[in-house]
Short mmCIF file of C-alpha atoms in Angstrom, two decimals:
data_model
loop_
_atom_site.label_atom_id
_atom_site.label_comp_id
_atom_site.label_asym_id
_atom_site.label_seq_id
_atom_site.Cartn_x
_atom_site.Cartn_y
_atom_site.Cartn_z
CA MET A 1 45.51 27.07 -11.13
CA ALA A 2 42.95 25.54 -13.48
CA ALA A 3 39.74 24.23 -11.96
CA LEU A 4 39.15 20.48 -12.18
CA HIS A 5 35.50 21.04 -13.14
CA GLU A 6 34.42 23.86 -15.37
CA LYS A 7 31.95 26.15 -13.65
CA LYS A 8 28.55 26.23 -15.36
CA THR A 9 27.17 29.48 -16.60
CA CYS A 10 23.89 30.92 -15.36
CA SER A 11 22.13 29.95 -18.60
CA GLN A 12 23.40 26.36 -18.30
CA ARG A 13 22.12 26.11 -14.73
CA MET A 14 18.73 27.44 -15.82
CA GLU A 15 18.60 24.91 -18.65
CA ASN A 16 19.36 22.05 -16.24
CA PHE A 17 16.65 23.25 -13.88
CA GLN A 18 14.14 23.44 -16.73
CA ARG A 19 14.96 19.86 -17.70
CA PHE A 20 14.43 18.82 -14.09
CA VAL A 21 10.99 20.42 -14.02
CA TRP A 22 10.05 18.84 -17.37
CA ASN A 23 12.22 16.34 -19.23
CA PRO A 24 10.78 15.86 -22.74
CA ASP A 25 13.06 12.88 -23.39
CA THR A 26 11.81 10.79 -20.46
CA GLY A 27 8.41 12.43 -19.96
CA GLN A 28 9.23 13.12 -16.31
CA LEU A 29 7.90 16.01 -14.24
CA MET A 30 10.31 16.87 -11.41
CA GLY A 31 11.87 13.42 -11.58
CA ARG A 32 8.60 11.46 -11.74
CA THR A 33 6.43 10.28 -14.58
CA LEU A 34 2.87 11.58 -14.66
CA ILE A 35 1.58 8.12 -13.73
CA ASN A 36 3.82 8.02 -10.66
CA TRP A 37 2.69 11.49 -9.62
CA GLY A 38 -0.93 10.34 -9.94
CA MET A 39 -0.25 7.29 -7.78
CA TRP A 40 1.47 9.47 -5.17
CA GLN A 41 -1.43 11.94 -5.08
CA GLN A 42 -4.02 9.18 -4.72
CA THR A 43 -2.06 7.46 -1.96
CA PHE A 44 -1.42 10.69 -0.10
CA PHE A 45 -4.99 11.87 0.01
CA LYS A 46 -6.83 8.61 0.71
CA ARG A 47 -5.22 7.83 4.00
CA VAL A 48 -6.99 7.45 7.30
CA THR A 49 -5.77 8.99 10.53
CA LEU A 50 -6.36 8.08 14.14
CA ARG A 51 -6.65 10.19 17.29
CA PRO A 52 -4.98 9.93 19.70
CA ASN A 53 -1.96 9.86 17.41
CA VAL A 54 -0.20 6.59 18.16
CA TYR A 55 2.86 6.91 15.96
CA GLY A 56 5.84 6.37 18.23
CA GLU A 57 9.29 4.85 18.45
CA LYS A 58 7.80 1.37 18.90
CA GLY A 59 5.29 1.75 16.09
CA MET A 60 1.57 2.38 16.34
CA GLU A 61 0.44 1.29 19.76
CA ILE A 62 -1.65 2.30 22.74
CA TYR A 63 -0.57 0.79 26.04
CA TYR A 64 -1.87 2.01 29.38
CA ASN A 65 -2.89 0.93 32.88
CA ILE A 66 -6.34 1.90 34.14
CA SER A 67 -4.98 2.36 37.67
CA GLN A 68 -2.29 4.83 36.55
CA ASN A 69 -3.65 8.18 35.42
CA SER A 70 -0.29 9.23 34.01
CA SER A 71 -0.29 6.31 31.55
CA TYR A 72 -3.32 7.64 29.65
CA ALA A 73 -3.28 11.36 30.48
CA GLY A 74 -1.39 12.11 27.26
CA TYR A 75 -4.03 10.36 25.13
CA VAL A 76 -6.80 12.32 26.83
CA ARG A 77 -4.96 15.59 26.31
CA ILE A 78 -4.49 14.87 22.58
CA LEU A 79 -8.18 14.06 22.11
CA LYS A 80 -9.28 17.24 23.89
CA LYS A 81 -7.00 19.39 21.77
CA PHE A 82 -8.07 17.70 18.55
CA LEU A 83 -11.80 18.01 19.27
CA SER A 84 -11.57 21.68 20.25
CA ALA A 85 -11.94 22.54 16.55
CA TYR A 86 -15.33 20.82 16.69
CA ASN A 87 -16.78 22.99 19.44
CA GLU A 88 -20.07 24.66 18.57
CA THR A 89 -18.41 28.08 18.81
CA MET A 90 -15.93 27.07 16.09
CA GLN A 91 -18.72 26.02 13.72
CA GLU A 92 -20.76 29.23 13.66
CA ASP A 93 -20.01 29.90 9.98
CA ASN A 94 -21.18 26.43 8.93
CA LYS A 95 -24.69 25.22 8.12
CA ASN A 96 -26.88 22.67 9.86
CA CYS A 97 -27.28 20.08 7.12
CA SER A 98 -29.94 17.42 7.50
CA GLN A 99 -30.34 16.08 3.97
CA GLU A 100 -28.61 12.76 3.32
CA ASN A 101 -27.55 13.65 -0.20
CA TYR A 102 -24.45 15.12 -1.77
CA TYR A 103 -24.14 18.85 -1.19
CA TYR A 104 -23.32 20.03 -4.70
CA GLN A 105 -22.62 23.76 -5.03
CA LYS A 106 -22.13 25.18 -8.51
CA THR A 107 -21.96 28.78 -7.31
CA PHE A 108 -20.26 30.67 -4.49
CA ASP A 109 -23.30 31.76 -2.48
CA ALA A 110 -21.71 31.87 0.98
CA PRO A 111 -20.31 35.13 2.40
CA ASN A 112 -16.95 36.31 1.04
CA ASN A 113 -17.64 34.56 -2.27
CA GLU A 114 -17.16 31.11 -0.75
CA LYS A 115 -19.06 27.83 -0.65
CA TYR A 116 -21.01 26.63 2.38
CA SER A 117 -19.74 23.89 4.68
CA CYS A 118 -21.85 21.58 6.83
CA LYS A 119 -21.41 21.53 10.58
CA PHE A 120 -19.80 18.65 12.35
CA THR A 121 -19.76 19.27 16.09
CA ARG A 122 -18.34 17.13 18.83
CA GLU A 123 -21.85 16.58 20.22
CA MET A 124 -22.38 14.22 17.27
CA LEU A 125 -19.82 11.88 18.83
CA GLU A 126 -22.13 11.40 21.84
CA ASN A 127 -20.37 9.21 24.44
CA CYS A 128 -17.01 9.97 22.83
CA SER A 129 -17.47 13.73 22.60
CA GLY A 130 -15.48 14.42 25.76
CA LEU A 131 -18.27 16.66 27.04
CA THR A 132 -19.89 14.34 29.58
CA ASP A 133 -17.01 11.90 29.94
CA THR A 134 -13.99 14.19 29.95
CA LYS A 135 -11.54 11.28 30.01
CA PHE A 136 -13.02 9.48 26.99
CA GLY A 137 -13.53 6.17 28.79
CA PHE A 138 -9.84 5.49 29.44
CA PRO A 139 -10.14 5.00 33.24
CA GLU A 140 -12.90 2.39 32.75
CA GLY A 141 -10.96 0.45 30.11
CA ARG A 142 -13.42 1.55 27.42
CA PRO A 143 -11.35 4.08 25.46
CA CYS A 144 -12.62 6.18 22.58
CA LEU A 145 -10.73 6.42 19.30
CA ILE A 146 -11.41 9.07 16.66
CA ILE A 147 -11.17 8.15 12.96
CA LYS A 148 -10.69 10.82 10.30
CA MET A 149 -10.33 10.39 6.56
CA ASN A 150 -8.05 12.87 4.81
CA ARG A 151 -9.72 15.44 2.59
CA VAL A 152 -10.02 14.65 -1.10
CA ARG A 153 -11.15 17.47 -3.36
CA ASN A 154 -14.29 16.65 -5.36
CA TYR A 155 -14.39 13.12 -3.93
CA ILE A 156 -17.82 11.45 -4.19
CA ALA A 157 -18.33 8.93 -1.40
CA ASP A 158 -20.46 6.60 -3.45
CA TYR A 159 -21.54 3.14 -2.31
CA GLN A 160 -19.74 0.22 -3.94
CA PHE A 161 -21.44 -3.14 -3.87
CA SER A 162 -18.30 -4.97 -4.94
CA SER A 163 -16.32 -3.28 -2.18
CA TRP A 164 -18.78 -4.53 0.43
CA GLN A 165 -18.61 -8.04 -0.96
CA TRP A 166 -14.86 -7.94 -0.55
CA ASP A 167 -14.86 -6.46 2.94
CA CYS A 168 -17.85 -8.28 4.37
CA PRO A 169 -16.88 -9.95 7.70
CA GLN A 170 -15.62 -13.50 7.22
CA SER A 171 -17.57 -15.14 10.03
CA GLU A 172 -21.02 -16.47 10.77
CA LEU A 173 -22.19 -12.95 9.89
CA HIS A 174 -20.84 -13.27 6.35
CA ASN A 175 -24.06 -14.68 4.90
CA TYR A 176 -26.15 -12.10 6.74
CA CYS A 177 -23.94 -9.34 5.38
CA LYS A 178 -24.24 -10.54 1.78
CA GLU A 179 -27.96 -11.27 1.96
CA ASN A 180 -28.75 -7.83 3.36
CA MET A 181 -26.81 -5.74 0.86
CA THR A 182 -30.01 -4.46 -0.72
CA ILE A 183 -31.50 -3.65 2.68
CA LEU A 184 -28.37 -1.78 3.70
CA LEU A 185 -28.32 0.17 0.48
CA TYR A 186 -31.96 1.17 0.33
CA GLY A 187 -33.19 0.84 3.88
CA ILE A 188 -30.98 1.27 6.89
CA PHE A 189 -28.33 3.55 5.40
CA THR A 190 -28.66 6.51 3.11
CA TYR A 191 -24.96 7.35 3.40
CA TYR A 192 -22.21 4.98 2.54
CA VAL A 193 -18.73 5.68 3.83
CA ILE A 194 -18.40 3.02 6.49
CA ILE A 195 -15.84 2.49 9.24
CA TYR A 196 -15.46 -0.97 10.69
CA ILE A 197 -13.07 -2.64 13.05
CA GLU A 198 -11.07 -5.84 12.71
CA SER A 199 -9.18 -7.32 15.61
CA GLN A 200 -6.65 -10.08 16.11
CA LEU A 201 -5.44 -11.38 19.47
CA SER A 202 -1.74 -11.88 20.00
CA ASP A 203 -2.30 -15.66 20.25
CA THR A 204 -3.24 -15.57 16.51
CA SER A 205 -6.87 -16.51 17.11
CA THR A 206 -8.64 -14.11 14.78
CA ASN A 207 -12.06 -12.53 14.95
CA THR A 208 -13.54 -9.85 12.74
CA TYR A 209 -15.95 -7.33 14.22
CA SER A 210 -18.09 -4.83 12.39
CA ILE A 211 -21.32 -2.87 12.65
CA TYR A 212 -23.07 -6.25 12.93
CA ASP A 213 -21.50 -7.02 16.33
CA GLN A 214 -24.85 -6.85 18.06
CA LEU A 215 -25.78 -10.07 16.22
CA LYS A 216 -22.99 -12.02 17.91
CA ASP A 217 -24.04 -13.26 21.33
CA ASP A 218 -20.67 -14.77 22.19
CA SER A 219 -18.50 -11.82 21.24
CA SER A 220 -15.99 -10.88 23.94
CA PHE A 221 -14.96 -7.75 22.05
CA GLU A 222 -17.55 -5.18 21.10
CA VAL A 223 -17.48 -1.68 19.71
CA ALA A 224 -19.89 1.24 19.66
CA TYR A 225 -19.82 3.76 16.80
CA TYR A 226 -20.66 7.46 16.90
CA PRO A 227 -22.39 8.62 14.75
CA ALA A 228 -24.47 5.46 14.64
CA ASN A 229 -23.30 2.69 12.32
CA GLY A 230 -19.89 4.30 11.80
CA THR A 231 -20.80 6.41 8.78
CA PHE A 232 -19.94 9.74 7.18
CA SER A 233 -23.06 11.49 5.88
CA LEU A 234 -23.11 12.34 2.20
CA HIS A 235 -23.75 16.04 2.77
CA TYR A 236 -20.08 16.44 3.70
CA PHE A 237 -19.19 15.58 0.11
CA PRO A 238 -17.88 16.82 -2.22
CA TYR A 239 -15.17 18.92 -0.64
CA TYR A 240 -14.23 21.87 -2.86
CA GLY A 241 -10.87 22.83 -1.38
CA LEU A 242 -9.53 25.19 1.26
CA LYS A 243 -10.08 28.42 -0.67
CA ALA A 244 -13.68 27.57 -1.51
CA GLN A 245 -14.51 26.13 1.94
CA PRO A 246 -12.11 27.62 4.51
CA SER A 247 -14.38 26.67 7.44
CA TYR A 248 -14.82 23.02 6.36
CA THR A 249 -14.19 20.45 9.09
CA ASN A 250 -13.69 16.78 8.35
CA PRO A 251 -16.50 14.50 9.50
CA LEU A 252 -15.40 12.04 12.16
CA VAL A 253 -16.30 8.61 13.41
CA ALA A 254 -15.67 7.74 17.05
CA VAL A 255 -15.16 4.13 18.06
CA LYS A 256 -15.65 3.14 21.70
CA LEU A 257 -14.15 -0.21 22.65
CA LEU A 258 -16.34 -2.29 24.97
CA ASN A 259 -15.84 -5.53 26.91
CA PHE A 260 -12.13 -5.40 26.31
CA THR A 261 -9.95 -8.29 27.51
CA TYR A 262 -7.33 -6.86 29.86
CA ASN A 263 -3.62 -7.67 29.75
CA LYS A 264 -3.69 -8.94 26.17
CA ILE A 265 -2.25 -7.27 23.10
CA LEU A 266 -4.87 -6.73 20.43
CA HIS A 267 -4.03 -5.80 16.85
CA ILE A 268 -6.78 -3.50 15.56
CA VAL A 269 -7.48 -2.34 12.00
CA CYS A 270 -9.83 0.56 11.28
CA ARG A 271 -10.84 0.32 7.65
CA VAL A 272 -12.83 2.71 5.45
CA VAL A 273 -15.25 1.30 2.88
CA GLY A 274 -16.24 3.65 0.06
CA ALA A 275 -15.92 4.32 -3.64
CA GLY A 276 -12.33 4.44 -4.86
CA ILE A 277 -10.90 3.70 -1.40
CA THR A 278 -8.57 0.72 -1.38
CA SER A 279 -7.05 -0.86 1.69
CA ASN A 280 -4.99 -3.67 0.16
CA ASN A 281 -2.28 -1.66 -1.61
CA PRO A 282 0.97 -3.67 -1.25
CA HIS A 283 3.01 -0.49 -1.80
CA ASP A 284 1.25 1.49 0.93
CA PRO A 285 0.01 -0.57 3.91
CA TYR A 286 -1.66 2.50 5.47
CA GLU A 287 -3.82 3.47 2.51
CA GLY A 288 -7.52 3.35 3.37
CA LYS A 289 -6.97 2.06 6.88
CA VAL A 290 -5.10 2.57 10.12
CA GLU A 291 -3.56 -0.23 12.17
CA PHE A 292 -2.34 -0.21 15.74
CA LYS A 293 -1.81 -2.37 18.80
CA LEU A 294 -3.79 -1.90 21.99
CA GLN A 295 -3.16 -3.28 25.45
CA ILE A 296 -5.04 -2.27 28.59
CA GLN A 297 -3.68 -3.42 31.91
CA ASN A 298 -5.54 -3.52 35.21
#
């Protein structure tokens, strides 16, 4: 019986595969144009992640009751496991870096023909390290959240004045923020990847909170950042890749929520401010930021 479809030869199948890998007629590489591949790579690498991981069936949310240990035990367990890679014993191959400048390395001077990596230990997270407070503030209704930016090879975390103008808090602090740009750039900070928090109550009354919270006397929602000011030091940049820096650990920022209003759902956005990092991409709502809902019951 004759086959309805003629079977392709091995050479024909190879030719089809080659055209899939590179199609000279459409200029597509594996089904995508080079521009689309570039957009995918940029979106993939410039995401921000949150610990504890709050991706679930109901979306990104943290709900727990301070009187029920079982409601937050899972979050505590996730944080402990995640921060175990930042124990001092796991950082023995890395250097103590104190300079607040980029750590450029043109040669492979570290052992095994590698590049050096700077230490980031959990002690740097202070009250959110899990060393003194082993439950990360959850029982007291002051939970710690850990923010990590995905690794980007050769990324330079430069300061962007225009980015700060865009992201400056829209409140009574707005004028202070704009007027003190020069002070922030040359005085207080010598490193410029910033994490700040926005919050919105479920009743749609909106407030924006940032590293300038201490200037607001009437704020009912406050945050503390570790390291101070919610920054990544420049000596963690650039990152040269896994083969060149196999012991590299991502710098972290811990956010401790203070004076939280119980029994209300709060929508929180953790946003990264830095060169080339966008957080308003309509095609990828999670680029450059992480959003989640938080409710603490008592």
